[in-house]
PDB file of C-alpha atoms in Angstrom:
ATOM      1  CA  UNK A  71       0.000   0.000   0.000  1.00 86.00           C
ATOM      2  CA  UNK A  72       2.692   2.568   0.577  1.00 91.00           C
ATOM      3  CA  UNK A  73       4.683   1.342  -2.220  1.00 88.00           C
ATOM      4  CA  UNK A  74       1.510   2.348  -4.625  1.00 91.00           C
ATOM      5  CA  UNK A  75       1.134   5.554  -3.348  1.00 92.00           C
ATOM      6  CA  UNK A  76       4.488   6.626  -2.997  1.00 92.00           C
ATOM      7  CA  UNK A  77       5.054   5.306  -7.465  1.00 90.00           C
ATOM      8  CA  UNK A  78       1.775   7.401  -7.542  1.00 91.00           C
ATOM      9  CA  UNK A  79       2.666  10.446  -5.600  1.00 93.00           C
ATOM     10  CA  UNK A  80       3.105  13.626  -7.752  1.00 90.00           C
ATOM     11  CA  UNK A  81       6.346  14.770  -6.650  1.00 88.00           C
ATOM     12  CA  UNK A  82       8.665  10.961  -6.207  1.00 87.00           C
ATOM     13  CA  UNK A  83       6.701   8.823  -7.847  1.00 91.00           C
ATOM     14  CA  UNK A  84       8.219   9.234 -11.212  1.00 89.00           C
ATOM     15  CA  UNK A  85      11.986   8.981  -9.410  1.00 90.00           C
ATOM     16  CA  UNK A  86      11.003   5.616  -8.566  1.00 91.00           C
ATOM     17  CA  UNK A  87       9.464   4.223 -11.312  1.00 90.00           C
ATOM     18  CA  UNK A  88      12.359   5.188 -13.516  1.00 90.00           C
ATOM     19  CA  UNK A  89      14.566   3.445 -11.004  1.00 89.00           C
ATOM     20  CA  UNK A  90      12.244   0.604 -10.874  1.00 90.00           C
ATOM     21  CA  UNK A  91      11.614   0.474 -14.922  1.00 89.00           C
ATOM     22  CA  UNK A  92      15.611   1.062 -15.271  1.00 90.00           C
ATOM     23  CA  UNK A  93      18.148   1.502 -13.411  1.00 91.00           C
ATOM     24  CA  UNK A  94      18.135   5.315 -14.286  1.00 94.00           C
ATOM     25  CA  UNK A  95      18.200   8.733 -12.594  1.00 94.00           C
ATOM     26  CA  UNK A  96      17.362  11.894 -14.052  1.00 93.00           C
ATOM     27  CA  UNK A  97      20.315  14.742 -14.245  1.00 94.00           C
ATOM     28  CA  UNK A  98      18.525  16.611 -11.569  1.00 94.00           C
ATOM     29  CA  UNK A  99      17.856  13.642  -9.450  1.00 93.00           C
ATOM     30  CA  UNK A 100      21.467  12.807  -9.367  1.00 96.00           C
ATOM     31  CA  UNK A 101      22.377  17.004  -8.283  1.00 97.00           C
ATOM     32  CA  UNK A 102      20.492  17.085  -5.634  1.00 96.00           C
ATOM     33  CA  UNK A 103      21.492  13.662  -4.180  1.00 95.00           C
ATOM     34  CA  UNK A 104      24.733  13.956  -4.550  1.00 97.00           C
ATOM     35  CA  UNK A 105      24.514  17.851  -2.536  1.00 98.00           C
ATOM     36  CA  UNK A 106      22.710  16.521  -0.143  1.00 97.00           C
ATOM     37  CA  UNK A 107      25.383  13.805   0.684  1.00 97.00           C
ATOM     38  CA  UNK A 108      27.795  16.401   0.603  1.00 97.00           C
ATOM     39  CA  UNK A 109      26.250  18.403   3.072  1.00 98.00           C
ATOM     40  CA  UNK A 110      25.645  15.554   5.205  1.00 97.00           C
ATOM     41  CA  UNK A 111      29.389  14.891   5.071  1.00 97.00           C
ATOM     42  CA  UNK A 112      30.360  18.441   5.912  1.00 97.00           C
ATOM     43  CA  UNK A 113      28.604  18.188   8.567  1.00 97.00           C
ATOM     44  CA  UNK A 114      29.471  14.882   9.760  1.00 96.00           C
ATOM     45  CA  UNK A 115      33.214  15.562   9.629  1.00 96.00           C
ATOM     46  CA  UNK A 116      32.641  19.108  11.757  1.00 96.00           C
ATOM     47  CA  UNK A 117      31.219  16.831  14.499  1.00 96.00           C
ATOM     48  CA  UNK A 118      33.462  13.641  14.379  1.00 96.00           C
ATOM     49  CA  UNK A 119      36.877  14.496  16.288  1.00 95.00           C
ATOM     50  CA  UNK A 120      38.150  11.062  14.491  1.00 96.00           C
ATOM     51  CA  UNK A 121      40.848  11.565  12.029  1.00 97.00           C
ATOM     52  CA  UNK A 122      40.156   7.955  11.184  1.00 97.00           C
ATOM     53  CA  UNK A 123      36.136   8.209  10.911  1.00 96.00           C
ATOM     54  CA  UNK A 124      36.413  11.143   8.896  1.00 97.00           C
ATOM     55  CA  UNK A 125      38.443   8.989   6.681  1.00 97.00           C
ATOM     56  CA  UNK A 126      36.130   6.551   6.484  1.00 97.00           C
ATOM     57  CA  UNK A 127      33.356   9.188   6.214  1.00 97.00           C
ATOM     58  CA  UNK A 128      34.800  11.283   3.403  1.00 97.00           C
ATOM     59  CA  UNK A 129      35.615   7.412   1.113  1.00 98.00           C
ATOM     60  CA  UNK A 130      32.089   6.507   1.818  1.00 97.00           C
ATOM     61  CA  UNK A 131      31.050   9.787   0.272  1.00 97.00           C
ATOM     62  CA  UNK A 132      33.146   9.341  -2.983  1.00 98.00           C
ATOM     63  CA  UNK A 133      31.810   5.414  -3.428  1.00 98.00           C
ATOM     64  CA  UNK A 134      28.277   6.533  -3.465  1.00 97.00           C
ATOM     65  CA  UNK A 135      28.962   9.488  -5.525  1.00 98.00           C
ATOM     66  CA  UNK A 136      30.675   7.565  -7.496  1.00 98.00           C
ATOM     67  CA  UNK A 137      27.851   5.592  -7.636  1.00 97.00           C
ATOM     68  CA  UNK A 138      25.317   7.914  -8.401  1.00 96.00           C
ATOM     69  CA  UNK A 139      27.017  10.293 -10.952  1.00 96.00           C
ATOM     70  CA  UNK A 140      27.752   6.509 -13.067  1.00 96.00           C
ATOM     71  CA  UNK A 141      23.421   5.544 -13.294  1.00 95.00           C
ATOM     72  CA  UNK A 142      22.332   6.158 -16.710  1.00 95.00           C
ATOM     73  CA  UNK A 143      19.859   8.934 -17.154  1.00 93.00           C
ATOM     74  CA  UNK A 144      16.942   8.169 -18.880  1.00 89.00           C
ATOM     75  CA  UNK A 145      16.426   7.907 -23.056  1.00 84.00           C
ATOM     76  CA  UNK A 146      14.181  10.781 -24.516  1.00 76.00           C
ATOM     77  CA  UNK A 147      11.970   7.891 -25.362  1.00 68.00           C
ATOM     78  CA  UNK A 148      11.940   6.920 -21.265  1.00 64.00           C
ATOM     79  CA  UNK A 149      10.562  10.009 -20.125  1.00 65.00           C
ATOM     80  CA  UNK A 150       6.785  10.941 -20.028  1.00 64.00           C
ATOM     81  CA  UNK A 151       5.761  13.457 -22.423  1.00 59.00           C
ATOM     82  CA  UNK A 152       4.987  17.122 -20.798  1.00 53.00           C
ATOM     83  CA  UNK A 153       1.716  18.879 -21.255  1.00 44.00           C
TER      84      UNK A 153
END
């Protein structure tokens, strides 16, 4: 039940079903993960005093950006047509 109405919600459900249908991410999709993971890492390595965590914080970061940045975006074909 909350898997249907989150594919059918206006604002995420089109992330997902490209995901789903895909693999793929849109352009925008990908920007605003991947600043949002950034921020999350600033601010995780202003609070850690770990050398060794921040390490570990800061190659976690670049695997899932890496991650993220290398999803194929969607064909012109994939994406719904705009009214």
């Amino acid at each position: 039940r909350v898997e249907q109405w989150m594919r059918e919600h206006p604002r995420f459900g089109q992330v997902l079903r490209d995901w789903r249908a895909n693999g793929t991410m849109r352009r925008r999709t990908k920007t605003i993960a991947i600043s949002f993971l950034t921020l999350g890492l600033a601010i995780s390595i202003a609070m850690v005093p770990s050398w060794v965590v921040k390490g570990l914080l800061g190659l976690t970061w670049v695997v899932l950006t890496w991650y993220i940045a290398r999803r194929p975006e969607p064909s012109e074909a994939e994406l719904p047509e705009r009214a």
